[in-house]
């Protein structure tokens, strides 16, 4: 059995090469495999009731994928719901989830909640993840929701361009606190688009933080090799 982790594919009509690559990637998995998608599979998600040819194609590729599929929400696709998950045969995981990898407790998360220096985003995050806010949003018409998503994406890209790059990375103290609170020595996350295998991230000199890359120029995944977890880059 092989376990795979991916995140931040940001699937969108404007990124057809990523959609093609993901459909191929799913077809290459085997029935004994497990695939964990750690958020931001889609660039935007306005509700399970909205579809496009791209979304339908991704849904059927997920549905046909022989591997066992798990998914966490990202800061862009946090509105993905049970309807989508059930249709695609994907299990939705909580935003912080500990799994066992070869006897090692491993924490999985998208990673946005670790970027605590991004104060503007941290302020709105609890509202965005509030079930009441989300159901009120989902009651709006598709046209209204599309407009909100477009506005949010342009605000987010302005924000990202004007924010100091260090602010968009994780805060070491938040990493330590989160890893301690789950009693883990291994963390896998995405979001920052800074793929790297960080060693010795805890004050006692232990701890490993593996960061997935986004799919654009290359694809990235983490997989379980004979020596443990490995971060790999591949051509799309
Ligand atoms: Mn993200």
mmCIF file of N, CA and C in Angstrom, residues 108-218:
data_model
loop_
_atom_site.group_PDB
_atom_site.id
_atom_site.type_symbol
_atom_site.label_atom_id
_atom_site.label_comp_id
_atom_site.label_asym_id
_atom_site.label_seq_id
_atom_site.Cartn_x
_atom_site.Cartn_y
_atom_site.Cartn_z
ATOM 1 N N UNK A 108 -1.949 16.264 9.587
ATOM 2 C CA UNK A 108 -2.235 16.802 8.254
ATOM 3 C C UNK A 108 -3.064 18.061 8.410
ATOM 4 N N UNK A 109 -2.708 19.112 7.706
ATOM 5 C CA UNK A 109 -3.536 20.327 7.689
ATOM 6 C C UNK A 109 -3.228 21.127 6.434
ATOM 7 N N UNK A 110 -4.128 22.052 6.077
ATOM 8 C CA UNK A 110 -3.856 22.848 4.883
ATOM 9 C C UNK A 110 -2.664 23.770 5.107
ATOM 10 N N UNK A 111 -2.644 24.456 6.247
ATOM 11 C CA UNK A 111 -1.487 25.297 6.590
ATOM 12 C C UNK A 111 -1.806 26.776 6.738
ATOM 13 N N UNK A 112 -2.979 27.202 6.263
ATOM 14 C CA UNK A 112 -3.298 28.643 6.353
ATOM 15 C C UNK A 112 -3.388 29.106 7.805
ATOM 16 N N UNK A 113 -3.857 28.234 8.698
ATOM 17 C CA UNK A 113 -4.011 28.631 10.104
ATOM 18 C C UNK A 113 -2.662 28.787 10.806
ATOM 19 N N UNK A 114 -1.575 28.354 10.165
ATOM 20 C CA UNK A 114 -0.234 28.505 10.754
ATOM 21 C C UNK A 114 0.413 29.838 10.377
ATOM 22 N N UNK A 115 -0.195 30.552 9.431
ATOM 23 C CA UNK A 115 0.365 31.830 8.970
ATOM 24 C C UNK A 115 -0.210 32.960 9.821
ATOM 25 N N UNK A 116 0.116 32.930 11.107
ATOM 26 C CA UNK A 116 -0.550 33.818 12.064
ATOM 27 C C UNK A 116 -0.133 35.280 11.935
ATOM 28 N N UNK A 117 0.987 35.538 11.212
ATOM 29 C CA UNK A 117 1.402 36.945 11.033
ATOM 30 C C UNK A 117 0.548 37.650 9.990
ATOM 31 N N UNK A 118 -0.211 36.875 9.232
ATOM 32 C CA UNK A 118 -1.117 37.470 8.249
ATOM 33 C C UNK A 118 -2.400 37.861 8.995
ATOM 34 N N UNK A 119 -2.297 38.982 9.695
ATOM 35 C CA UNK A 119 -3.365 39.371 10.624
ATOM 36 C C UNK A 119 -4.696 39.630 9.929
ATOM 37 N N UNK A 120 -4.639 40.215 8.722
ATOM 38 C CA UNK A 120 -5.884 40.530 8.001
ATOM 39 C C UNK A 120 -6.659 39.243 7.721
ATOM 40 N N UNK A 121 -5.933 38.205 7.272
ATOM 41 C CA UNK A 121 -6.586 36.943 6.976
ATOM 42 C C UNK A 121 -7.027 36.225 8.253
ATOM 43 N N UNK A 122 -6.181 36.255 9.294
ATOM 44 C CA UNK A 122 -6.520 35.563 10.545
ATOM 45 C C UNK A 122 -7.796 36.135 11.161
ATOM 46 N N UNK A 123 -8.045 37.423 10.918
ATOM 47 C CA UNK A 123 -9.243 38.080 11.445
ATOM 48 C C UNK A 123 -10.519 37.554 10.783
ATOM 49 N N UNK A 124 -10.462 37.332 9.463
ATOM 50 C CA UNK A 124 -11.679 36.881 8.756
ATOM 51 C C UNK A 124 -11.829 35.356 8.741
ATOM 52 N N UNK A 125 -10.751 34.650 9.053
ATOM 53 C CA UNK A 125 -10.789 33.182 8.957
ATOM 54 C C UNK A 125 -11.894 32.527 9.797
ATOM 55 N N UNK A 126 -12.061 32.927 11.079
ATOM 56 C CA UNK A 126 -13.134 32.290 11.879
ATOM 57 C C UNK A 126 -14.519 32.482 11.249
ATOM 58 N N UNK A 127 -14.746 33.655 10.642
ATOM 59 C CA UNK A 127 -16.035 33.908 9.984
ATOM 60 C C UNK A 127 -16.196 32.988 8.775
ATOM 61 N N UNK A 128 -15.130 32.877 7.959
ATOM 62 C CA UNK A 128 -15.211 32.055 6.747
ATOM 63 C C UNK A 128 -15.478 30.587 7.073
ATOM 64 N N UNK A 129 -14.973 30.116 8.217
ATOM 65 C CA UNK A 129 -15.138 28.709 8.600
ATOM 66 C C UNK A 129 -16.384 28.482 9.463
ATOM 67 N N UNK A 130 -17.138 29.549 9.748
ATOM 68 C CA UNK A 130 -18.331 29.434 10.586
ATOM 69 C C UNK A 130 -19.477 28.807 9.777
ATOM 70 N N UNK A 131 -20.029 27.665 10.246
ATOM 71 C CA UNK A 131 -21.102 26.994 9.505
ATOM 72 C C UNK A 131 -22.305 27.904 9.211
ATOM 73 N N UNK A 132 -22.627 28.838 10.131
ATOM 74 C CA UNK A 132 -23.754 29.749 9.894
ATOM 75 C C UNK A 132 -23.467 30.709 8.749
ATOM 76 N N UNK A 133 -22.247 31.239 8.743
ATOM 77 C CA UNK A 133 -21.836 32.123 7.643
ATOM 78 C C UNK A 133 -21.882 31.354 6.324
ATOM 79 N N UNK A 134 -21.378 30.120 6.356
ATOM 80 C CA UNK A 134 -21.321 29.325 5.119
ATOM 81 C C UNK A 134 -22.716 28.988 4.600
ATOM 82 N N UNK A 135 -23.642 28.644 5.516
ATOM 83 C CA UNK A 135 -24.984 28.303 5.001
ATOM 84 C C UNK A 135 -25.712 29.536 4.482
ATOM 85 N N UNK A 136 -25.459 30.706 5.112
ATOM 86 C CA UNK A 136 -26.058 31.948 4.595
ATOM 87 C C UNK A 136 -25.508 32.259 3.198
ATOM 88 N N UNK A 137 -24.219 32.018 3.018
ATOM 89 C CA UNK A 137 -23.584 32.252 1.713
ATOM 90 C C UNK A 137 -24.164 31.312 0.652
ATOM 91 N N UNK A 138 -24.370 30.053 1.044
ATOM 92 C CA UNK A 138 -24.869 29.055 0.090
ATOM 93 C C UNK A 138 -26.324 29.286 -0.291
ATOM 94 N N UNK A 139 -27.040 30.105 0.521
ATOM 95 C CA UNK A 139 -28.425 30.426 0.172
ATOM 96 C C UNK A 139 -28.517 31.490 -0.903
ATOM 97 N N UNK A 140 -27.426 32.212 -1.118
ATOM 98 C CA UNK A 140 -27.434 33.246 -2.170
ATOM 99 C C UNK A 140 -27.459 32.576 -3.548
ATOM 100 N N UNK A 141 -27.902 33.345 -4.552
ATOM 101 C CA UNK A 141 -27.988 32.786 -5.904
ATOM 102 C C UNK A 141 -26.579 32.489 -6.425
ATOM 103 N N UNK A 142 -26.513 31.620 -7.412
ATOM 104 C CA UNK A 142 -25.218 31.276 -8.010
ATOM 105 C C UNK A 142 -24.556 32.527 -8.592
ATOM 106 N N UNK A 143 -25.352 33.397 -9.223
ATOM 107 C CA UNK A 143 -24.791 34.635 -9.797
ATOM 108 C C UNK A 143 -24.139 35.490 -8.719
ATOM 109 N N UNK A 144 -24.815 35.618 -7.571
ATOM 110 C CA UNK A 144 -24.252 36.411 -6.467
ATOM 111 C C UNK A 144 -22.974 35.775 -5.938
ATOM 112 N N UNK A 145 -23.011 34.452 -5.794
ATOM 113 C CA UNK A 145 -21.834 33.750 -5.247
ATOM 114 C C UNK A 145 -20.647 33.839 -6.200
ATOM 115 N N UNK A 146 -20.929 33.779 -7.524
ATOM 116 C CA UNK A 146 -19.834 33.909 -8.505
ATOM 117 C C UNK A 146 -19.174 35.279 -8.377
ATOM 118 N N UNK A 147 -20.004 36.301 -8.170
ATOM 119 C CA UNK A 147 -19.482 37.661 -8.031
ATOM 120 C C UNK A 147 -18.629 37.774 -6.763
ATOM 121 N N UNK A 148 -19.128 37.202 -5.673
ATOM 122 C CA UNK A 148 -18.378 37.241 -4.401
ATOM 123 C C UNK A 148 -17.024 36.536 -4.567
ATOM 124 N N UNK A 149 -17.041 35.379 -5.260
ATOM 125 C CA UNK A 149 -15.788 34.628 -5.461
ATOM 126 C C UNK A 149 -14.801 35.429 -6.309
ATOM 127 N N UNK A 150 -15.312 36.089 -7.357
ATOM 128 C CA UNK A 150 -14.438 36.905 -8.214
ATOM 129 C C UNK A 150 -13.823 38.043 -7.406
ATOM 130 N N UNK A 151 -14.654 38.728 -6.600
ATOM 131 C CA UNK A 151 -14.151 39.824 -5.764
ATOM 132 C C UNK A 151 -13.109 39.311 -4.771
ATOM 133 N N UNK A 152 -13.404 38.173 -4.153
ATOM 134 C CA UNK A 152 -12.489 37.627 -3.146
ATOM 135 C C UNK A 152 -11.155 37.249 -3.771
ATOM 136 N N UNK A 153 -11.191 36.689 -4.989
ATOM 137 C CA UNK A 153 -9.947 36.296 -5.654
ATOM 138 C C UNK A 153 -9.111 37.517 -6.004
ATOM 139 N N UNK A 154 -9.749 38.608 -6.474
ATOM 140 C CA UNK A 154 -8.933 39.773 -6.832
ATOM 141 C C UNK A 154 -8.412 40.462 -5.574
ATOM 142 N N UNK A 155 -9.211 40.481 -4.501
ATOM 143 C CA UNK A 155 -8.711 41.033 -3.232
ATOM 144 C C UNK A 155 -7.545 40.199 -2.719
ATOM 145 N N UNK A 156 -7.690 38.868 -2.821
ATOM 146 C CA UNK A 156 -6.644 37.972 -2.319
ATOM 147 C C UNK A 156 -5.351 38.162 -3.104
ATOM 148 N N UNK A 157 -5.426 38.334 -4.447
ATOM 149 C CA UNK A 157 -4.181 38.487 -5.196
ATOM 150 C C UNK A 157 -3.552 39.855 -4.922
ATOM 151 N N UNK A 158 -4.370 40.892 -4.698
ATOM 152 C CA UNK A 158 -3.817 42.200 -4.301
ATOM 153 C C UNK A 158 -3.133 42.085 -2.944
ATOM 154 N N UNK A 159 -3.813 41.375 -2.033
ATOM 155 C CA UNK A 159 -3.297 41.192 -0.681
ATOM 156 C C UNK A 159 -1.965 40.443 -0.717
ATOM 157 N N UNK A 160 -1.913 39.356 -1.505
ATOM 158 C CA UNK A 160 -0.699 38.546 -1.593
ATOM 159 C C UNK A 160 0.450 39.362 -2.164
ATOM 160 N N UNK A 161 0.157 40.204 -3.178
ATOM 161 C CA UNK A 161 1.222 40.998 -3.788
ATOM 162 C C UNK A 161 1.732 42.091 -2.860
ATOM 163 N N UNK A 162 0.841 42.618 -2.013
ATOM 164 C CA UNK A 162 1.253 43.741 -1.180
ATOM 165 C C UNK A 162 1.742 43.291 0.196
ATOM 166 N N UNK A 163 1.642 41.989 0.493
ATOM 167 C CA UNK A 163 2.044 41.506 1.809
ATOM 168 C C UNK A 163 3.486 41.010 1.762
ATOM 169 N N UNK A 164 4.236 41.357 2.774
ATOM 170 C CA UNK A 164 5.619 40.890 2.909
ATOM 171 C C UNK A 164 5.645 39.365 2.795
ATOM 172 N N UNK A 165 6.580 38.849 1.994
ATOM 173 C CA UNK A 165 6.609 37.401 1.744
ATOM 174 C C UNK A 165 6.755 36.585 3.021
ATOM 175 N N UNK A 166 7.464 37.113 4.031
ATOM 176 C CA UNK A 166 7.625 36.381 5.289
ATOM 177 C C UNK A 166 6.305 36.213 6.026
ATOM 178 N N UNK A 167 5.408 37.191 5.842
ATOM 179 C CA UNK A 167 4.121 37.117 6.521
ATOM 180 C C UNK A 167 3.291 35.960 5.958
ATOM 181 N N UNK A 168 3.503 35.646 4.687
ATOM 182 C CA UNK A 168 2.736 34.581 4.062
ATOM 183 C C UNK A 168 3.284 33.192 4.402
ATOM 184 N N UNK A 169 4.403 33.139 5.122
ATOM 185 C CA UNK A 169 4.912 31.824 5.540
ATOM 186 C C UNK A 169 4.367 31.492 6.929
ATOM 187 N N UNK A 170 4.581 30.272 7.360
ATOM 188 C CA UNK A 170 4.097 29.867 8.679
ATOM 189 C C UNK A 170 4.915 30.554 9.770
ATOM 190 N N UNK A 171 4.311 30.705 10.947
ATOM 191 C CA UNK A 171 5.009 31.240 12.107
ATOM 192 C C UNK A 171 5.576 30.044 12.883
ATOM 193 N N UNK A 172 6.902 30.003 13.128
ATOM 194 C CA UNK A 172 7.471 28.839 13.835
ATOM 195 C C UNK A 172 6.756 28.523 15.152
ATOM 196 N N UNK A 173 6.389 29.561 15.913
ATOM 197 C CA UNK A 173 5.713 29.326 17.204
ATOM 198 C C UNK A 173 4.360 28.632 17.004
ATOM 199 N N UNK A 174 3.659 28.984 15.934
ATOM 200 C CA UNK A 174 2.361 28.350 15.656
ATOM 201 C C UNK A 174 2.555 26.883 15.273
ATOM 202 N N UNK A 175 3.628 26.601 14.554
ATOM 203 C CA UNK A 175 3.948 25.216 14.178
ATOM 204 C C UNK A 175 4.192 24.391 15.443
ATOM 205 N N UNK A 176 5.038 24.920 16.335
ATOM 206 C CA UNK A 176 5.395 24.205 17.568
ATOM 207 C C UNK A 176 4.153 23.960 18.422
ATOM 208 N N UNK A 177 3.360 25.007 18.604
ATOM 209 C CA UNK A 177 2.165 24.907 19.447
ATOM 210 C C UNK A 177 1.185 23.879 18.871
ATOM 211 N N UNK A 178 0.980 23.925 17.556
ATOM 212 C CA UNK A 178 0.024 23.009 16.916
ATOM 213 C C UNK A 178 0.530 21.564 16.992
ATOM 214 N N UNK A 179 1.821 21.365 16.754
ATOM 215 C CA UNK A 179 2.381 20.006 16.812
ATOM 216 C C UNK A 179 2.309 19.471 18.246
ATOM 217 N N UNK A 180 2.624 20.334 19.221
ATOM 218 C CA UNK A 180 2.524 19.914 20.625
ATOM 219 C C UNK A 180 1.088 19.543 20.995
ATOM 220 N N UNK A 181 0.127 20.360 20.548
ATOM 221 C CA UNK A 181 -1.257 20.127 20.956
ATOM 222 C C UNK A 181 -1.782 18.789 20.434
ATOM 223 N N UNK A 182 -1.185 18.274 19.362
ATOM 224 C CA UNK A 182 -1.594 16.960 18.844
ATOM 225 C C UNK A 182 -0.585 15.862 19.205
ATOM 226 N N UNK A 183 0.440 16.216 19.968
ATOM 227 C CA UNK A 183 1.514 15.262 20.328
ATOM 228 C C UNK A 183 2.079 14.545 19.108
ATOM 229 N N UNK A 184 2.462 15.328 18.108
ATOM 230 C CA UNK A 184 3.054 14.731 16.900
ATOM 231 C C UNK A 184 4.471 15.249 16.696
ATOM 232 N N UNK A 185 5.258 14.449 15.985
ATOM 233 C CA UNK A 185 6.618 14.852 15.608
ATOM 234 C C UNK A 185 6.704 15.089 14.102
ATOM 235 N N UNK A 186 5.600 14.819 13.399
ATOM 236 C CA UNK A 186 5.596 14.992 11.945
ATOM 237 C C UNK A 186 4.353 15.759 11.522
ATOM 238 N N UNK A 187 4.575 16.763 10.689
ATOM 239 C CA UNK A 187 3.485 17.594 10.169
ATOM 240 C C UNK A 187 3.626 17.676 8.653
ATOM 241 N N UNK A 188 2.513 17.503 7.957
ATOM 242 C CA UNK A 188 2.488 17.714 6.505
ATOM 243 C C UNK A 188 1.449 18.788 6.219
ATOM 244 N N UNK A 189 1.837 19.817 5.488
ATOM 245 C CA UNK A 189 0.868 20.843 5.080
ATOM 246 C C UNK A 189 1.241 21.430 3.728
ATOM 247 N N UNK A 190 0.345 22.252 3.209
ATOM 248 C CA UNK A 190 0.575 22.950 1.941
ATOM 249 C C UNK A 190 0.411 24.439 2.172
ATOM 250 N N UNK A 191 -0.324 25.071 1.282
ATOM 251 C CA UNK A 191 -0.751 26.462 1.360
ATOM 252 C C UNK A 191 0.319 27.502 1.022
ATOM 253 N N UNK A 192 1.517 27.375 1.565
ATOM 254 C CA UNK A 192 2.512 28.443 1.404
ATOM 255 C C UNK A 192 3.206 28.393 0.032
ATOM 256 N N UNK A 193 3.052 27.284 -0.684
ATOM 257 C CA UNK A 193 3.721 27.087 -1.971
ATOM 258 C C UNK A 193 5.243 27.180 -1.801
ATOM 259 N N UNK A 194 5.732 26.701 -0.669
ATOM 260 C CA UNK A 194 7.179 26.684 -0.422
ATOM 261 C C UNK A 194 7.585 25.264 -0.073
ATOM 262 N N UNK A 195 7.592 24.367 -1.102
ATOM 263 C CA UNK A 195 7.849 22.957 -0.842
ATOM 264 C C UNK A 195 9.219 22.742 -0.205
ATOM 265 N N UNK A 196 9.250 22.051 0.912
ATOM 266 C CA UNK A 196 10.521 21.786 1.588
ATOM 267 C C UNK A 196 10.304 20.748 2.685
ATOM 268 N N UNK A 197 11.366 20.020 2.982
ATOM 269 C CA UNK A 197 11.340 19.031 4.059
ATOM 270 C C UNK A 197 12.159 19.607 5.215
ATOM 271 N N UNK A 198 11.469 20.253 6.172
ATOM 272 C CA UNK A 198 12.158 20.904 7.294
ATOM 273 C C UNK A 198 12.413 19.890 8.405
ATOM 274 N N UNK A 199 13.649 19.839 8.878
ATOM 275 C CA UNK A 199 14.015 18.927 9.974
ATOM 276 C C UNK A 199 14.202 19.733 11.257
ATOM 277 N N UNK A 200 14.102 19.070 12.400
ATOM 278 C CA UNK A 200 14.396 19.668 13.716
ATOM 279 C C UNK A 200 13.596 20.948 13.964
ATOM 280 N N UNK A 201 12.298 20.877 13.772
ATOM 281 C CA UNK A 201 11.469 22.080 13.891
ATOM 282 C C UNK A 201 10.956 22.298 15.324
ATOM 283 N N UNK A 202 11.162 21.314 16.193
ATOM 284 C CA UNK A 202 10.683 21.454 17.574
ATOM 285 C C UNK A 202 11.847 21.868 18.490
ATOM 286 N N UNK A 203 11.536 22.529 19.617
ATOM 287 C CA UNK A 203 12.606 23.045 20.495
ATOM 288 C C UNK A 203 13.570 21.965 20.997
ATOM 289 N N UNK A 204 13.096 20.701 21.101
ATOM 290 C CA UNK A 204 13.989 19.645 21.592
ATOM 291 C C UNK A 204 14.858 19.049 20.486
ATOM 292 N N UNK A 205 14.862 19.671 19.310
ATOM 293 C CA UNK A 205 15.727 19.203 18.225
ATOM 294 C C UNK A 205 15.122 18.075 17.395
ATOM 295 N N UNK A 206 13.905 17.676 17.713
ATOM 296 C CA UNK A 206 13.218 16.688 16.875
ATOM 297 C C UNK A 206 12.167 17.430 16.044
ATOM 298 N N UNK A 207 11.361 16.657 15.355
ATOM 299 C CA UNK A 207 10.230 17.246 14.632
ATOM 300 C C UNK A 207 10.552 17.493 13.169
ATOM 301 N N UNK A 208 9.578 17.155 12.330
ATOM 302 C CA UNK A 208 9.756 17.296 10.890
ATOM 303 C C UNK A 208 8.506 17.942 10.308
ATOM 304 N N UNK A 209 8.700 18.943 9.465
ATOM 305 C CA UNK A 209 7.586 19.634 8.807
ATOM 306 C C UNK A 209 7.792 19.547 7.300
ATOM 307 N N UNK A 210 6.931 18.757 6.650
ATOM 308 C CA UNK A 210 7.021 18.611 5.195
ATOM 309 C C UNK A 210 5.978 19.514 4.541
ATOM 310 N N UNK A 211 6.442 20.356 3.637
ATOM 311 C CA UNK A 211 5.551 21.316 2.968
ATOM 312 C C UNK A 211 5.394 20.913 1.498
ATOM 313 N N UNK A 212 4.149 20.727 1.099
ATOM 314 C CA UNK A 212 3.847 20.397 -0.294
ATOM 315 C C UNK A 212 3.943 21.639 -1.166
ATOM 316 N N UNK A 213 4.245 21.447 -2.442
ATOM 317 C CA UNK A 213 4.243 22.565 -3.382
ATOM 318 C C UNK A 213 2.938 22.636 -4.134
ATOM 319 N N UNK A 214 2.676 23.790 -4.724
ATOM 320 C CA UNK A 214 1.498 23.919 -5.585
ATOM 321 C C UNK A 214 1.821 23.333 -6.967
ATOM 322 N N UNK A 215 0.774 22.971 -7.695
ATOM 323 C CA UNK A 215 0.959 22.452 -9.047
ATOM 324 C C UNK A 215 0.849 23.619 -10.013
ATOM 325 N N UNK A 216 1.904 23.867 -10.734
ATOM 326 C CA UNK A 216 1.856 24.889 -11.771
ATOM 327 C C UNK A 216 2.942 24.588 -12.781
ATOM 328 N N UNK A 217 4.171 25.010 -12.448
ATOM 329 C CA UNK A 217 5.295 24.703 -13.315
ATOM 330 C C UNK A 217 5.611 23.202 -13.219
ATOM 331 N N UNK A 218 5.540 22.689 -11.998
ATOM 332 C CA UNK A 218 5.732 21.271 -11.710
ATOM 333 C C UNK A 218 4.577 20.782 -10.855
#
